[in-house]
Amino acid sequence: MIDALGRPGRVLLLGGTSEIGLAILAALPLSSDTEVLLAGRDGKRLAELGSSLPCPVRILYYDATAVESHQAFADEVFAGGDVDIAVSAAGILVPQSELDRDPLLAATLVDTNFTGHVSTLLAVAGHMRAQGHGALVVLSSVAAVRPRRANFVYGAAKAGLDAFAQGLADSLRGSGVRLMLVRPGFVVGRMTAGMAPAPLATTPEAVAAAVADGLVAGAGTVWVPGRLALLAVLMRLVPRPLWRRLSR
Ligand SMILES: NC(=O)c1ccc[n+]([C@@H]2O[C@H](COP(=O)([O-])OP(=O)(O)OC[C@H]3O[C@@H](n4cnc5c(N)ncnc54)[C@H](OP(=O)(O)O)[C@@H]3O)[C@@H](O)[C@H]2O)c1
């Protein structure tokens, strides 16, 4: 449970090596008693990263594409106690040109960025409903607003995730559980290494600070930076013949 000082008792990070996810953990008011569950595929790396956190850490195997395992995964997580905050941060970004040549890789991207979140978040939300409290943090993207020619499989997966998360948030109303949708723009970091930053580029630390503030404020949607919300309105208004000319 969240204590009187606002510190969570247990936090789950899905995609436990995620740069943004780890920055979120660093921005949360963790106590020395908070148990952090780092869930991911690379146990050794997760253990290394976990050793730098100022609280007990448990490593769990989690593959976002193994949808058949997600209910059992969630059952195992909650068998250890309530979870106050679950951050869904698994994701991959692959150049569109590579996906054009490899449809199977495109399907893996969709499984990782969308389908796997659906099965995992439904299983986690079911447990949170039963415990009667908790916050889900879902990392969508500005790419969800309007998929671009240069990045349309990623954009379509994020649009699916974004729509799913909005519906799940609405369905959780009155349950004591809430879902916060996070829409960052271009985040300079590991996922975007080698790419030229887009306008309004941000950092994992800025995303994390916005998430921590949003959790305290009870926000439903968080744009990072905030000015992206206005840009998103304009993006939707651009006529299609012009939109398709965007080269990135
Ligand atoms: N970076 C950006 O510009 C940006 C912008 C908007 C939204 N986002 C979203 O924010 C989230 C976090 O991104 P990030 O910048 O922190 O990227 P990151 O550092 O590359 O982290 C991605 C995470 O996803 C995990 N992952 C990938 N495939 C997985 C699978 N099959 N099963 C389980 N975990 C898997 C990775 O684990 P491994 O270590 O095992 O690969 C890693 O923990 C993603 O959903 C991303 O789409 C990022």
Short mmCIF file of C-alpha atoms and ligand atoms in Angstrom, two decimals:
data_model
loop_
_atom_site.label_atom_id
_atom_site.label_comp_id
_atom_site.label_asym_id
_atom_site.label_seq_id
_atom_site.Cartn_x
_atom_site.Cartn_y
_atom_site.Cartn_z
CA MET A 1 0.00 0.00 0.00
CA ILE A 2 1.01 3.63 -0.48
CA ASP A 3 2.18 4.87 2.94
CA ALA A 4 1.36 8.18 4.66
CA LEU A 5 4.31 9.81 2.87
CA GLY A 6 3.06 8.71 -0.55
CA ARG A 7 5.64 5.92 -0.88
CA PRO A 8 4.51 2.74 -2.68
CA GLY A 9 4.93 -0.68 -1.06
CA ARG A 10 5.45 -2.62 -4.31
CA VAL A 11 6.19 -1.42 -7.83
CA LEU A 12 6.25 -3.55 -11.00
CA LEU A 13 8.29 -2.50 -14.03
CA LEU A 14 7.39 -4.46 -17.18
CA GLY A 15 10.42 -4.04 -19.42
CA GLY A 16 12.76 -3.90 -16.44
CA THR A 17 15.77 -2.64 -18.40
CA SER A 18 13.85 0.23 -20.03
CA GLU A 19 15.70 3.52 -19.81
CA ILE A 20 12.44 5.43 -19.32
CA GLY A 21 11.12 2.79 -16.90
CA LEU A 22 14.25 2.96 -14.74
CA ALA A 23 14.13 6.77 -14.79
CA ILE A 24 10.52 6.53 -13.56
CA LEU A 25 11.66 4.31 -10.68
CA ALA A 26 14.34 6.89 -9.82
CA ALA A 27 11.70 9.66 -9.81
CA LEU A 28 9.23 7.79 -7.58
CA PRO A 29 9.36 8.27 -3.81
CA LEU A 30 10.58 4.73 -3.05
CA SER A 31 11.24 3.85 0.58
CA SER A 32 13.89 1.39 1.73
CA ASP A 33 11.00 -1.06 2.24
CA THR A 34 9.50 -0.68 -1.24
CA GLU A 35 9.83 -3.91 -3.20
CA VAL A 36 10.62 -3.32 -6.87
CA LEU A 37 9.80 -6.10 -9.32
CA LEU A 38 11.93 -5.86 -12.45
CA ALA A 39 10.34 -7.99 -15.16
CA GLY A 40 12.17 -8.78 -18.37
CA ARG A 41 14.08 -11.24 -20.50
CA ASP A 42 17.69 -10.70 -19.45
CA GLY A 43 18.01 -11.82 -15.84
CA LYS A 44 21.69 -10.93 -15.52
CA ARG A 45 21.21 -7.36 -16.73
CA LEU A 46 18.11 -6.93 -14.61
CA ALA A 47 20.05 -8.09 -11.52
CA GLU A 48 22.86 -5.62 -12.30
CA LEU A 49 20.43 -2.75 -12.75
CA GLY A 50 18.45 -3.77 -9.68
CA SER A 51 21.55 -3.72 -7.49
CA SER A 52 21.75 0.06 -7.86
CA LEU A 53 18.22 0.62 -6.53
CA PRO A 54 17.92 1.69 -2.87
CA CYS A 55 15.38 -1.02 -1.96
CA PRO A 56 14.71 -4.77 -2.23
CA VAL A 57 14.46 -5.98 -5.82
CA ARG A 58 12.94 -9.14 -7.27
CA ILE A 59 13.71 -10.26 -10.81
CA LEU A 60 10.96 -11.95 -12.82
CA TYR A 61 11.12 -13.46 -16.29
CA TYR A 62 8.76 -11.65 -18.64
CA ASP A 63 8.47 -11.80 -22.42
CA ALA A 64 5.92 -9.37 -23.84
CA THR A 65 5.42 -11.58 -26.90
CA ALA A 66 4.63 -14.73 -24.84
CA VAL A 67 0.97 -13.82 -24.47
CA GLU A 68 -0.02 -17.27 -23.23
CA SER A 69 2.19 -16.77 -20.15
CA HIS A 70 0.83 -13.40 -19.03
CA GLN A 71 -2.01 -14.51 -16.77
CA ALA A 72 0.31 -16.90 -14.89
CA PHE A 73 2.94 -14.15 -14.73
CA ALA A 74 0.45 -11.74 -13.14
CA ASP A 75 -0.77 -14.45 -10.75
CA GLU A 76 2.84 -14.97 -9.61
CA VAL A 77 3.42 -11.24 -9.14
CA PHE A 78 0.30 -10.75 -6.99
CA ALA A 79 0.85 -13.96 -5.02
CA GLY A 80 3.69 -11.98 -3.40
CA GLY A 81 1.35 -9.18 -2.28
CA ASP A 82 -0.43 -6.10 -3.59
CA VAL A 83 1.13 -3.99 -6.33
CA ASP A 84 0.66 -0.22 -5.99
CA ILE A 85 2.16 0.89 -9.31
CA ALA A 86 2.72 -1.12 -12.50
CA VAL A 87 4.61 0.53 -15.36
CA SER A 88 4.19 -1.02 -18.81
CA ALA A 89 7.39 -0.02 -20.62
CA ALA A 90 8.27 -2.91 -22.93
CA GLY A 91 8.74 -1.83 -26.50
CA ILE A 92 10.89 -1.99 -29.60
CA LEU A 93 11.51 0.49 -32.38
CA VAL A 94 12.64 -0.89 -35.74
CA PRO A 95 13.22 1.21 -38.89
CA GLN A 96 10.22 1.00 -41.25
CA SER A 97 12.53 0.02 -44.14
CA GLU A 98 13.56 -3.11 -42.20
CA LEU A 99 9.93 -3.97 -41.42
CA ASP A 100 8.99 -3.55 -45.10
CA ARG A 101 11.47 -6.35 -45.90
CA ASP A 102 10.52 -8.53 -42.91
CA PRO A 103 6.78 -8.86 -42.20
CA LEU A 104 7.45 -11.36 -39.39
CA LEU A 105 9.58 -8.79 -37.59
CA ALA A 106 6.72 -6.31 -38.06
CA ALA A 107 4.38 -8.80 -36.35
CA THR A 108 6.87 -9.17 -33.48
CA LEU A 109 6.92 -5.39 -33.11
CA VAL A 110 3.12 -5.34 -32.90
CA ASP A 111 3.14 -8.21 -30.38
CA THR A 112 5.75 -6.43 -28.24
CA ASN A 113 4.27 -2.93 -28.43
CA PHE A 114 0.57 -3.76 -28.46
CA THR A 115 -0.72 -7.33 -28.13
CA GLY A 116 1.55 -8.21 -25.21
CA HIS A 117 0.45 -5.10 -23.32
CA VAL A 118 -3.20 -6.08 -23.81
CA SER A 119 -2.83 -9.56 -22.30
CA THR A 120 -0.50 -8.37 -19.54
CA LEU A 121 -2.46 -5.28 -18.53
CA LEU A 122 -5.78 -7.13 -18.48
CA ALA A 123 -4.26 -9.76 -16.18
CA VAL A 124 -2.61 -7.14 -13.94
CA ALA A 125 -5.75 -4.96 -13.92
CA GLY A 126 -7.83 -7.98 -12.85
CA HIS A 127 -5.62 -8.43 -9.78
CA MET A 128 -5.65 -4.70 -9.05
CA ARG A 129 -9.46 -4.66 -9.23
CA ALA A 130 -9.50 -7.51 -6.69
CA GLN A 131 -7.14 -5.64 -4.33
CA GLY A 132 -9.21 -2.46 -4.84
CA HIS A 133 -6.36 -0.05 -5.50
CA GLY A 134 -3.36 0.58 -7.73
CA ALA A 135 -2.10 2.65 -10.64
CA LEU A 136 -1.20 1.44 -14.11
CA VAL A 137 1.23 3.58 -16.12
CA VAL A 138 1.16 2.89 -19.87
CA LEU A 139 3.83 4.26 -22.18
CA SER A 140 2.13 5.22 -25.40
CA SER A 141 3.73 7.77 -27.75
CA VAL A 142 3.02 10.84 -29.84
CA ALA A 143 3.42 8.35 -32.71
CA ALA A 144 -0.03 7.04 -31.73
CA VAL A 145 -1.71 10.31 -32.71
CA ARG A 146 -1.32 9.81 -36.44
CA PRO A 147 0.89 7.10 -37.92
CA ARG A 148 3.44 8.44 -40.38
CA ARG A 149 4.60 6.84 -43.63
CA ALA A 150 8.14 6.68 -42.24
CA ASN A 151 7.13 4.78 -39.09
CA PHE A 152 3.65 3.36 -39.63
CA VAL A 153 3.93 -0.11 -38.09
CA TYR A 154 5.27 1.35 -34.83
CA GLY A 155 2.67 4.14 -35.04
CA ALA A 156 -0.16 1.66 -35.66
CA ALA A 157 0.92 -0.51 -32.71
CA LYS A 158 1.08 2.54 -30.43
CA ALA A 159 -2.31 3.75 -31.71
CA GLY A 160 -3.75 0.35 -30.80
CA LEU A 161 -2.13 0.46 -27.38
CA ASP A 162 -3.32 4.01 -26.81
CA ALA A 163 -6.93 3.14 -27.72
CA PHE A 164 -6.84 0.01 -25.56
CA ALA A 165 -5.44 1.94 -22.60
CA GLN A 166 -8.14 4.62 -22.88
CA GLY A 167 -10.83 1.94 -22.83
CA LEU A 168 -9.21 0.11 -19.91
CA ALA A 169 -8.92 3.39 -17.98
CA ASP A 170 -12.63 4.02 -18.49
CA SER A 171 -13.55 0.48 -17.49
CA LEU A 172 -11.56 0.85 -14.25
CA ARG A 173 -13.55 3.90 -13.10
CA GLY A 174 -14.97 3.30 -9.64
CA SER A 175 -12.76 0.26 -8.97
CA GLY A 176 -10.13 2.13 -6.99
CA VAL A 177 -7.63 1.39 -9.77
CA ARG A 178 -6.54 4.02 -12.26
CA LEU A 179 -4.58 4.08 -15.47
CA MET A 180 -2.34 6.94 -16.55
CA LEU A 181 -1.55 7.16 -20.25
CA VAL A 182 1.85 8.69 -21.03
CA ARG A 183 2.50 10.13 -24.48
CA PRO A 184 6.13 11.18 -24.85
CA GLY A 185 7.51 12.65 -28.01
CA PHE A 186 10.99 11.74 -29.25
CA VAL A 187 13.04 10.68 -26.22
CA VAL A 188 16.79 10.98 -26.62
CA GLY A 189 18.17 7.67 -25.37
CA ARG A 190 18.90 4.03 -26.11
CA MET A 191 15.82 3.38 -28.25
CA THR A 192 16.50 6.38 -30.50
CA ALA A 193 20.32 6.12 -30.55
CA GLY A 194 21.72 7.29 -33.89
CA MET A 195 18.54 9.16 -34.87
CA ALA A 196 18.42 12.95 -35.23
CA PRO A 197 16.18 14.33 -32.47
CA ALA A 198 12.70 15.41 -33.60
CA PRO A 199 11.25 18.83 -32.64
CA LEU A 200 10.27 18.99 -28.94
CA ALA A 201 12.61 16.07 -28.15
CA THR A 202 12.77 15.18 -24.49
CA THR A 203 14.73 12.95 -22.08
CA PRO A 204 13.96 9.85 -19.98
CA GLU A 205 14.35 12.02 -16.86
CA ALA A 206 11.77 14.56 -18.09
CA VAL A 207 9.32 11.74 -18.89
CA ALA A 208 9.95 10.27 -15.44
CA ALA A 209 9.38 13.59 -13.66
CA ALA A 210 6.10 14.07 -15.57
CA VAL A 211 4.99 10.55 -14.61
CA ALA A 212 5.82 11.09 -10.93
CA ASP A 213 3.97 14.43 -10.94
CA GLY A 214 1.04 12.92 -12.86
CA LEU A 215 0.68 10.10 -10.33
CA VAL A 216 0.52 12.60 -7.47
CA ALA A 217 -1.94 14.82 -9.35
CA GLY A 218 -4.16 11.91 -10.43
CA ALA A 219 -3.68 12.76 -14.12
CA GLY A 220 -5.33 10.58 -16.76
CA THR A 221 -3.04 11.55 -19.64
CA VAL A 222 0.43 13.03 -19.60
CA TRP A 223 2.16 14.52 -22.65
CA VAL A 224 5.92 15.00 -22.49
CA PRO A 225 6.69 17.77 -23.11
CA GLY A 226 3.27 19.27 -22.35
CA ARG A 227 3.34 21.40 -25.52
CA LEU A 228 2.98 18.19 -27.56
CA ALA A 229 -0.75 18.16 -26.70
CA LEU A 230 -1.24 21.24 -28.90
CA LEU A 231 1.01 19.87 -31.63
CA ALA A 232 -1.11 16.69 -31.63
CA VAL A 233 -4.23 18.72 -32.38
CA LEU A 234 -2.46 20.34 -35.33
CA MET A 235 -1.09 16.96 -36.52
CA ARG A 236 -4.63 15.64 -36.86
CA LEU A 237 -5.63 18.64 -39.02
CA VAL A 238 -2.90 18.32 -41.66
CA PRO A 239 -4.48 17.23 -44.98
CA ARG A 240 -3.45 13.69 -45.97
CA PRO A 241 -1.62 14.69 -49.22
CA LEU A 242 0.63 16.91 -47.10
CA TRP A 243 0.92 14.41 -44.23
CA ARG A 244 2.16 11.66 -46.51
CA ARG A 245 5.00 13.89 -47.68
CA LEU A 246 6.60 13.85 -44.24
CA SER A 247 9.94 12.15 -44.70
CA ARG A 248 10.34 11.05 -41.04
N1 LIG B 1 12.48 6.35 -26.61
C1 LIG B 1 11.50 7.05 -27.19
O1 LIG B 1 11.72 7.96 -28.02
C2 LIG B 1 10.07 6.76 -26.83
C3 LIG B 1 9.09 7.69 -27.14
C4 LIG B 1 7.76 7.42 -26.83
C5 LIG B 1 7.45 6.23 -26.23
N2 LIG B 1 8.41 5.32 -25.94
C6 LIG B 1 8.02 4.06 -25.35
O2 LIG B 1 8.49 4.00 -24.02
C7 LIG B 1 8.73 2.63 -23.67
C8 LIG B 1 10.13 2.52 -23.07
O3 LIG B 1 11.08 2.93 -24.05
P1 LIG B 1 12.60 3.25 -23.69
O4 LIG B 1 12.96 4.52 -24.34
O5 LIG B 1 12.82 3.08 -22.24
O6 LIG B 1 13.33 2.09 -24.52
P2 LIG B 1 14.39 0.99 -24.07
O7 LIG B 1 15.36 1.53 -23.09
O8 LIG B 1 14.90 0.40 -25.35
O9 LIG B 1 13.48 -0.08 -23.31
C9 LIG B 1 12.63 -0.95 -23.98
C10 LIG B 1 12.30 -2.06 -23.02
O10 LIG B 1 11.45 -3.00 -23.67
C11 LIG B 1 11.94 -4.30 -23.36
N3 LIG B 1 11.49 -5.29 -24.31
C12 LIG B 1 11.65 -5.32 -25.66
N4 LIG B 1 11.11 -6.44 -26.16
C13 LIG B 1 10.61 -7.13 -25.09
C14 LIG B 1 9.93 -8.36 -24.95
N5 LIG B 1 9.64 -9.16 -26.00
N6 LIG B 1 9.57 -8.76 -23.71
C15 LIG B 1 9.83 -8.00 -22.63
N7 LIG B 1 10.47 -6.83 -22.70
C16 LIG B 1 10.85 -6.40 -23.93
C17 LIG B 1 13.44 -4.14 -23.37
O11 LIG B 1 14.02 -5.27 -22.77
P3 LIG B 1 15.40 -5.94 -23.26
O12 LIG B 1 16.45 -5.27 -22.44
O13 LIG B 1 15.22 -7.38 -22.93
O14 LIG B 1 15.53 -5.69 -24.74
C18 LIG B 1 13.53 -2.86 -22.56
O15 LIG B 1 13.40 -3.15 -21.19
C19 LIG B 1 8.51 1.83 -24.94
O16 LIG B 1 7.21 1.29 -24.93
C20 LIG B 1 8.63 2.85 -26.03
O17 LIG B 1 7.91 2.48 -27.19
C21 LIG B 1 9.71 5.57 -26.20
#
